[in-house]
Coordinates of C-alpha atoms in Angstrom, one line a residue:
X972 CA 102.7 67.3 34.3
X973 CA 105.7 69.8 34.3
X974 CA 106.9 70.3 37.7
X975 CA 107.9 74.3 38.4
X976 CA 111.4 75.6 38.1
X977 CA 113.7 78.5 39.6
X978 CA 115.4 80.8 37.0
X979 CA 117.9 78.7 37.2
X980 CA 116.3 75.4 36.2
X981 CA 115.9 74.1 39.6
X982 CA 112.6 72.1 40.0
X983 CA 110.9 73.2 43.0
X984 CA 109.1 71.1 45.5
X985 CA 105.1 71.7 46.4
X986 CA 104.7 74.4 48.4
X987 CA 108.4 75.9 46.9
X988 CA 108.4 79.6 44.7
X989 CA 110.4 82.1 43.2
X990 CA 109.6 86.2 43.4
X991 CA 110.5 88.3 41.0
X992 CA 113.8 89.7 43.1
X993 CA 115.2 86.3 43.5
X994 CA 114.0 85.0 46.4
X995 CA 112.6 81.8 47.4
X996 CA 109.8 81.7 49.2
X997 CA 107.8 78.1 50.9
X998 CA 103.7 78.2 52.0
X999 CA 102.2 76.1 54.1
X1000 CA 99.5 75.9 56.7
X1001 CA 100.0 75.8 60.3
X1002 CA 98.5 73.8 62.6
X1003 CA 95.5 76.6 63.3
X1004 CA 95.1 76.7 60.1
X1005 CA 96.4 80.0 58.9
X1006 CA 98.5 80.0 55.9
X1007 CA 102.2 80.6 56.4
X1008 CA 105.4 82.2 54.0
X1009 CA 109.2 81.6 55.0
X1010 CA 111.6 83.6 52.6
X1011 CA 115.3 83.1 51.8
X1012 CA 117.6 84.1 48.7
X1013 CA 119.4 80.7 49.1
X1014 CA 117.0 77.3 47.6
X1015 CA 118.8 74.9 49.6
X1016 CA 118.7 77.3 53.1
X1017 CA 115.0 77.5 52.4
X1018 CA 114.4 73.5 52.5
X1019 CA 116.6 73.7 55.5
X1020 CA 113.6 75.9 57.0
X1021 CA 110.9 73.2 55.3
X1022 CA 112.4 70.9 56.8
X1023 CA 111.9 72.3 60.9
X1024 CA 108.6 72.9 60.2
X1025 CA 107.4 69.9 59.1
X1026 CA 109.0 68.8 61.8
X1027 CA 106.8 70.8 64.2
X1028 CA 103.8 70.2 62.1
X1029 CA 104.1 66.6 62.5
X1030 CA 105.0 67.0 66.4
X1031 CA 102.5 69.0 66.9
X1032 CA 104.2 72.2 67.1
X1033 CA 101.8 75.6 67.4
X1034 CA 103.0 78.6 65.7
X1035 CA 105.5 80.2 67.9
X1036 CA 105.7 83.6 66.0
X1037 CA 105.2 85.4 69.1
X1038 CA 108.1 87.7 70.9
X1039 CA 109.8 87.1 74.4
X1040 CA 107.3 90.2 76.1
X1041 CA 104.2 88.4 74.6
X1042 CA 105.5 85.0 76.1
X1043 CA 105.7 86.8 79.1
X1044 CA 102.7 88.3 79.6
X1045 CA 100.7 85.4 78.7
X1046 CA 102.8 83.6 81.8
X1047 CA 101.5 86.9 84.0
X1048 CA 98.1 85.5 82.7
X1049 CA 97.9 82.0 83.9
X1050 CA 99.7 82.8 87.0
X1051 CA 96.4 83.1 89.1
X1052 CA 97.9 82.4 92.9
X1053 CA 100.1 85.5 92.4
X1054 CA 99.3 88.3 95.3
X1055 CA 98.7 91.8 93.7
X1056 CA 102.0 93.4 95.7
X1057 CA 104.1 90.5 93.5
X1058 CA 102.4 91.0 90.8
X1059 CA 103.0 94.5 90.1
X1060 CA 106.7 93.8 91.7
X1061 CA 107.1 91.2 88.7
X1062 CA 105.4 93.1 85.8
X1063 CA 107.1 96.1 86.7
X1064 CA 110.5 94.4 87.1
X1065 CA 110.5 92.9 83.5
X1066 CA 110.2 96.0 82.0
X1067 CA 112.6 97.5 83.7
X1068 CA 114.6 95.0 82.5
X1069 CA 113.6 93.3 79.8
X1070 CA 111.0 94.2 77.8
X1071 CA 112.5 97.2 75.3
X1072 CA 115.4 95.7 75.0
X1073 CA 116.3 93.2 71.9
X1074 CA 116.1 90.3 73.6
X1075 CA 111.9 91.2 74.5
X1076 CA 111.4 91.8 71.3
X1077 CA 112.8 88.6 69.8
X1078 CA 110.6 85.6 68.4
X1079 CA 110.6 83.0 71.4
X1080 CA 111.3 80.2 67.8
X1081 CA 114.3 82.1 66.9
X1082 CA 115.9 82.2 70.8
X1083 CA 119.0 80.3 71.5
X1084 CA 120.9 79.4 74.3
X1085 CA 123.3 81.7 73.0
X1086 CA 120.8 84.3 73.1
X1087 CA 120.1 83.7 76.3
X1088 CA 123.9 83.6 77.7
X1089 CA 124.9 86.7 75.4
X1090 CA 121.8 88.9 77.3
X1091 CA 122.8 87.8 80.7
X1092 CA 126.1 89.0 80.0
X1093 CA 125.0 92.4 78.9
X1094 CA 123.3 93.1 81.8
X1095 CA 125.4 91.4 84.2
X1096 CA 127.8 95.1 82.8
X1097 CA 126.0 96.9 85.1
X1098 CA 123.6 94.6 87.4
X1099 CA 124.6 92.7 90.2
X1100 CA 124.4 88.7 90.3
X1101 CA 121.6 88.8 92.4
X1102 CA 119.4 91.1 89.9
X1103 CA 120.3 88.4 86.6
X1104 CA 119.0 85.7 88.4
X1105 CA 116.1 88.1 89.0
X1106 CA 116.0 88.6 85.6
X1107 CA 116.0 84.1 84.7
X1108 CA 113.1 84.0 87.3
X1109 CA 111.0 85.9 84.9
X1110 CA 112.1 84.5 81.7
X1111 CA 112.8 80.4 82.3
X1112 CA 109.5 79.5 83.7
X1113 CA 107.8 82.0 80.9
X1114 CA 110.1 80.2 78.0
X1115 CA 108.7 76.3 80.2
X1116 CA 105.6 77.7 79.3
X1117 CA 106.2 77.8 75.6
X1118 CA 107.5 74.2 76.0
X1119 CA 104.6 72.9 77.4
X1120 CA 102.6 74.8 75.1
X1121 CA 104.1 73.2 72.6
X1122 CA 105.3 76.3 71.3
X1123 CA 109.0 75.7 71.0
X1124 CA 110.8 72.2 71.6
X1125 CA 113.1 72.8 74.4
X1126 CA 114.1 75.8 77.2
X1127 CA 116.9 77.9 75.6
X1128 CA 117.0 79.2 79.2
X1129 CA 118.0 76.1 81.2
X1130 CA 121.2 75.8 82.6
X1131 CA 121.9 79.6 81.9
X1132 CA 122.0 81.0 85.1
X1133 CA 125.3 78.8 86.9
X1134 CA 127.4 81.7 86.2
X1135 CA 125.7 84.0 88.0
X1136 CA 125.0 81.7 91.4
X1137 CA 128.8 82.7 93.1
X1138 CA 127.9 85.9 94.7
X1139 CA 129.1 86.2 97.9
X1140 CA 127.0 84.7 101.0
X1141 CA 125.6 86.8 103.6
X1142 CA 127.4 86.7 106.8
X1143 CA 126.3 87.1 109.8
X1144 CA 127.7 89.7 112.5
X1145 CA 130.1 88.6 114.9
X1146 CA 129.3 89.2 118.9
X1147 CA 132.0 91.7 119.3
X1148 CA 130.7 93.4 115.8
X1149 CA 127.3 93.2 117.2
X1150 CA 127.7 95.0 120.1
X1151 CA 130.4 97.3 118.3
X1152 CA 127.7 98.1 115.9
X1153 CA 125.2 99.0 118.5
X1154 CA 127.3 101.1 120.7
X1155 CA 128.6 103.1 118.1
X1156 CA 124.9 103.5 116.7
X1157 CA 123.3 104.9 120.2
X1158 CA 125.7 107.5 119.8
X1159 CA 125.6 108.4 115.9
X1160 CA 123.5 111.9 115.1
X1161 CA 120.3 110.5 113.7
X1162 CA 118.0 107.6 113.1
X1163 CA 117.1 106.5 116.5
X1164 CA 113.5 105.3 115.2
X1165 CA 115.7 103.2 112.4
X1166 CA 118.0 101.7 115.4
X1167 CA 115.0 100.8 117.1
X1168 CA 114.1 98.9 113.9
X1169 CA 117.0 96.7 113.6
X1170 CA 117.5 96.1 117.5
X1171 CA 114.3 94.6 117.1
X1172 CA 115.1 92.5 113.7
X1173 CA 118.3 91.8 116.2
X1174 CA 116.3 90.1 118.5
X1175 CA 113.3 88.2 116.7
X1176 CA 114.6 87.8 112.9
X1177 CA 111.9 89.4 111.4
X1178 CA 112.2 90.5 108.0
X1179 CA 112.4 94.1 107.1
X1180 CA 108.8 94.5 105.8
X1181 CA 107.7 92.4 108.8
X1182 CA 108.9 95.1 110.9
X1183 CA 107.9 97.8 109.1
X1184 CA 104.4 96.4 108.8
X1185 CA 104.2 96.0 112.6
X1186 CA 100.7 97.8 114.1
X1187 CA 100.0 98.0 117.5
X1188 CA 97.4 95.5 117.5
X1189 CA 100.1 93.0 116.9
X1190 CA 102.0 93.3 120.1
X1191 CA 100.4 91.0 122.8
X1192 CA 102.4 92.4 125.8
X1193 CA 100.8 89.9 128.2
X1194 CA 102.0 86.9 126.5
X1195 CA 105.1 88.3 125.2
X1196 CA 104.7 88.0 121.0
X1197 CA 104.4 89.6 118.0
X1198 CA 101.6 88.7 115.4
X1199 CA 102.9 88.4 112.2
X1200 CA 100.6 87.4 109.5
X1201 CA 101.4 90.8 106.8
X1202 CA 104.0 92.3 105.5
X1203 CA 105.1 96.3 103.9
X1204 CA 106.0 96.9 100.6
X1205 CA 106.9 99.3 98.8
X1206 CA 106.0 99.2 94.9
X1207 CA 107.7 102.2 93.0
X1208 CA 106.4 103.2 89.2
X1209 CA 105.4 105.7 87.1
X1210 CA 107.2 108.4 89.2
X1211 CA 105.2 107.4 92.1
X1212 CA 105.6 105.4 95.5
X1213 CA 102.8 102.6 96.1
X1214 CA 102.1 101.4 99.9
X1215 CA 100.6 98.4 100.3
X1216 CA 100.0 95.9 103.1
X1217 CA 100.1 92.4 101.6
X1218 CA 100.0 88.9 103.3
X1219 CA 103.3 86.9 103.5
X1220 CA 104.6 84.9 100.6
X1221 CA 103.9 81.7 102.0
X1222 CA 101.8 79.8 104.6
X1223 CA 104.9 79.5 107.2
X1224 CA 105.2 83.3 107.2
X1225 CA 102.4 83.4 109.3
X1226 CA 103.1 83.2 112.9
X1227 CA 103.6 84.4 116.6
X1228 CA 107.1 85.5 117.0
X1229 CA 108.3 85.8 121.0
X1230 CA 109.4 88.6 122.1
X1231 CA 112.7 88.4 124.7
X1232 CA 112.3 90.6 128.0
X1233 CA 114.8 92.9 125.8
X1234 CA 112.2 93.3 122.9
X1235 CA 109.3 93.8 125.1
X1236 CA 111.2 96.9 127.0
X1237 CA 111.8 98.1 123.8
X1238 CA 108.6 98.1 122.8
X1239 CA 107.0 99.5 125.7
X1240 CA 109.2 102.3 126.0
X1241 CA 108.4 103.1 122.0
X1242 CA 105.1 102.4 122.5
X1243 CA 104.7 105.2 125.6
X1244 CA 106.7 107.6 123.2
X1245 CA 104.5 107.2 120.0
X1246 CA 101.4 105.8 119.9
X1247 CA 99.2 109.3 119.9
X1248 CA 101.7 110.1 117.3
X1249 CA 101.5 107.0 114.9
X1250 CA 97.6 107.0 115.3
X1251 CA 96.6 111.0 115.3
X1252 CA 96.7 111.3 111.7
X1253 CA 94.4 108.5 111.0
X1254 CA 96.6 107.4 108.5
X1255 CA 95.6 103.6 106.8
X1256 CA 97.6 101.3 104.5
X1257 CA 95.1 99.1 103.0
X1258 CA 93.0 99.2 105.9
X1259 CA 95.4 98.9 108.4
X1260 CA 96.5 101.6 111.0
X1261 CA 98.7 102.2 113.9
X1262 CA 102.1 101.5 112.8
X1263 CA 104.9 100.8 115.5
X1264 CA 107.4 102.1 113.1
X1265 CA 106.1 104.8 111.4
X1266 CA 107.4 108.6 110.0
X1267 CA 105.7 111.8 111.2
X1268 CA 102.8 111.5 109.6
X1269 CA 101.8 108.0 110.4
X1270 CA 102.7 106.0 107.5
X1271 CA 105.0 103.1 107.6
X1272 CA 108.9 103.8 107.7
X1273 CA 110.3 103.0 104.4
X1274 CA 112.7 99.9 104.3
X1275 CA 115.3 101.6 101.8
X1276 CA 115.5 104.3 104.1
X1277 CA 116.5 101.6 107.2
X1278 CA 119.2 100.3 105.0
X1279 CA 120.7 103.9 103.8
X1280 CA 121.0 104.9 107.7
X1281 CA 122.9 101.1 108.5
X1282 CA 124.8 102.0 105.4
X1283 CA 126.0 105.7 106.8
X1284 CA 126.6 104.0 110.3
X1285 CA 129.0 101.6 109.2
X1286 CA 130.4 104.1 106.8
X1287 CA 130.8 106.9 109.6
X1288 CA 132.6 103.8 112.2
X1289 CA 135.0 102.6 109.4
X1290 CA 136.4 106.3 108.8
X1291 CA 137.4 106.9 112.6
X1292 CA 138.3 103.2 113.4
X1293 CA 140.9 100.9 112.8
X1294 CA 138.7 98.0 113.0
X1295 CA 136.4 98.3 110.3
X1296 CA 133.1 96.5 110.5
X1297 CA 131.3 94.9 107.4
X1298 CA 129.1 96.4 105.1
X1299 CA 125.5 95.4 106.6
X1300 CA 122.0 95.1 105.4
X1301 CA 118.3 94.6 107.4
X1302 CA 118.7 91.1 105.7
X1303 CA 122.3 90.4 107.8
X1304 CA 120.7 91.3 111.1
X1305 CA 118.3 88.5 110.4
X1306 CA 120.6 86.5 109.4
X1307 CA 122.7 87.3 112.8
X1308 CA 119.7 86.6 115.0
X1309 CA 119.2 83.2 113.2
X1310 CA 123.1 82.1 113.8
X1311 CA 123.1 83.6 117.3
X1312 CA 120.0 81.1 118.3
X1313 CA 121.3 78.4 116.3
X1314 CA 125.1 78.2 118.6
X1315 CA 122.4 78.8 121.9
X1316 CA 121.1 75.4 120.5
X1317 CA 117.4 76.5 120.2
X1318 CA 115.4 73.5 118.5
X1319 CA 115.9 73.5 114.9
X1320 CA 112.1 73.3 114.7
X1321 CA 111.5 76.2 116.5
X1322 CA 114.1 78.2 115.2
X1323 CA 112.4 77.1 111.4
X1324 CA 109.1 78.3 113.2
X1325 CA 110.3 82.0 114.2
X1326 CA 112.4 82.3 110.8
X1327 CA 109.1 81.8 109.0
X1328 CA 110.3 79.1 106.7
X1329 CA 108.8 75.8 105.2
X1330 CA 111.5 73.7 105.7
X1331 CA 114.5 73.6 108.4
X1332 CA 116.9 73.1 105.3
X1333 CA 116.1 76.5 104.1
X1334 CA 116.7 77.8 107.5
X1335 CA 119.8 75.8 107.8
X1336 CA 121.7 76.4 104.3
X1337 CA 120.8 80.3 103.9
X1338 CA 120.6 81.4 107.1
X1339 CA 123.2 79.8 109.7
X1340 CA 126.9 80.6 109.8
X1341 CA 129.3 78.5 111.9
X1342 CA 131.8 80.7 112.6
X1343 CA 135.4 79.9 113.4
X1344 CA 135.5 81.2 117.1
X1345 CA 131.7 79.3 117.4
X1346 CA 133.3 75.7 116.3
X1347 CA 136.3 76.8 119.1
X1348 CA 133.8 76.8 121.9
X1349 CA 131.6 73.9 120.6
X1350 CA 135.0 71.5 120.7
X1351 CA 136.0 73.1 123.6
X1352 CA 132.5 72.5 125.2
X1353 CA 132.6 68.9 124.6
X1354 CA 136.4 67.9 125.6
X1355 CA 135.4 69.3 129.2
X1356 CA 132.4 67.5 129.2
X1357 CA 134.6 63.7 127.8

């Protein structure tokens, strides 16, 4: 039998074609059973193609024709223990991001590391370190997926994001900053309901939307804590502002924090001022009511808004003062309760406990800051007592 031949005498393989413009073109049948075409102009760049996907068929390789969004969304799919709050977060994140750019739209078989290095560095123009590796937590486990799925062979996304893991740490506020901070704040022109907020993320470590998610019913003044078992977010989209009340990321972000005599003046004083006023509007989040923090109309203080007045505090000290303070966020006053309680030598369990964390480590290695004047005084402490 007289095997088939290219127009240029070539004898073609099974599966192997020439079209009428010159190309070459291979069919086959996947592993779904669903007849397949690869094209090139080149006969030998054509076997090269044969060639991987023979490989996969005799792996066991699906087809992988499917883009980076569609890997995506089939991830958002199978991920069934997300909450609803992070799930919009993460949906609405990637497209923000990711999804009408080239890099969504690519074929998940046709993705290199290169690919993968060249996008983070596009963004990384504009974003901040801390938003890229925002960006890898949506892609890498979408592109393990693939792997597992037999999909594609290997992660082009592993080891992608080292370049991006240098920002600079959080620090925590020094005592004299502290207290520079706070004088300088009872004195600035607005805000007082925000300074309220952060004296008290000051004095138990809450996080921001712990705060802000705060209702009266979780104050137990008689034995001096703070119920923490939700948290407020704020999901923005489609030129609207979402409220929602949802539960805490994990297990150990449910707790009772204590409140210091400090934090418990603080709140009975605010609660003497506001409480008609947080509750008269019979405004709900999700069912719950009664905000500690809340605007004028009852709703829960935004935590963007707490962060632009620290921003415009520091900003208004460091124009009429020498000694310029840090640029701060919510997250650095939780950060500076965690290091003041860790030089006052609280248990490591119980700080781990109040910080809401699953492990000490985590505590430890994000959170603590041994300052230079701290170590002083430890050293110092223990000569006297040799």
């Amino acid at each position: 039998m007289e095997r088939r031949k290219d127009k240029k005498g070539k004898v073609l393989r099974t599966g192997e074609s020439q079209r009428s413009d010159g190309r070459y073109c291979y069919r086959y049948v996947d592993l779904s059973g669903k007849r397949k075409y690869v094209y090139d102009i080149d006969l030998n760049s054509l076997r090269e193609k044969e060639r991987k996907i023979n490989k996969d068929l005799e792996d066991g390789i699906y087809s992988n024709e499917i883009t980076m969004n569609e890997c995506f969304d089939r991830y958002m799919k199978v991920k069934v223990d997300l909450r609803e709050g992070t799930r919009h977060k993460y949906n609405l994140e990637y497209n923000r991001w990711i999804r009408d750019t080239w890099f969504g739209n690519k074929l998940i078989s046709n993705i290199k590391k290169s690919d993968v290095l060249l996008f983070y560095k596009e963004k990384s123009e504009n974003l901040a370190n801390g938003t890229i590796r925002c960006i890898h937590k949506y892609i890498h486990p979408a592109l393990e997926m693939a792997v597992e799925d037999d999909l594609i062979r290997k992660n082009p996304a592993n080891n992608c994001i080292k370049d991006y893991m240098d920002g600079k740490p959080i620090e925590a506020l020094t005592k004299e900053q502290t207290i520079k901070f706070l004088e300088y704040a009872e004195n600035y022109k607005f805000g007082k309901n925000y300074l309220l907020a952060v004296k008290i993320m000051l004095g138990t470590g809450l996080r921001v939307g712990e705060v802000t998610g705060i209702t009266w019913e979780d104050l137990d003044f008689k034995n001096k804590t703070i119920n923490i078992d939700k948290q407020f977010t704020l999901i923005a989209g489609g030129g609207r502002h979402d409220y929602h009340i949802s539960k805490p990321k994990t297990e150990s972000g449910i707790r009772k924090v204590p409140m210091s005599d400090d934090v418990l003046e603080m709140m009975h004083e605010h609660k003497k001022e506001t409480f008609f006023q947080s509750m008269k509007y019979g405004v709900s989040v999700d069912g719950y009511s009664g905000f500690v923090f809340h605007t004028r109309t009852g709703l829960p203080i935004l935590p963007n808004r707490i962060n632009d007045y620290l921003n415009k505090v520091i900003l208004s000290y460091n124009e009429s003062h020498e000694d310029k303070l840090p640029k701060v966020s919510c997250h650095t006053m939780r950060h500076t309760f965690c290091t003041r309680m860790a030089e006052l030598g609280i248990n490591p369990k119980s700080l781990q406990y109040i910080m809401g964390h699953s492990s000490y480590k985590v505590t430890a290695d994000v959170y603590i800051t041994e300052t230079e004047n701290h170590a002083r005084e430890e050293f110092e402490k223990v000569l006297h007592q040799a």
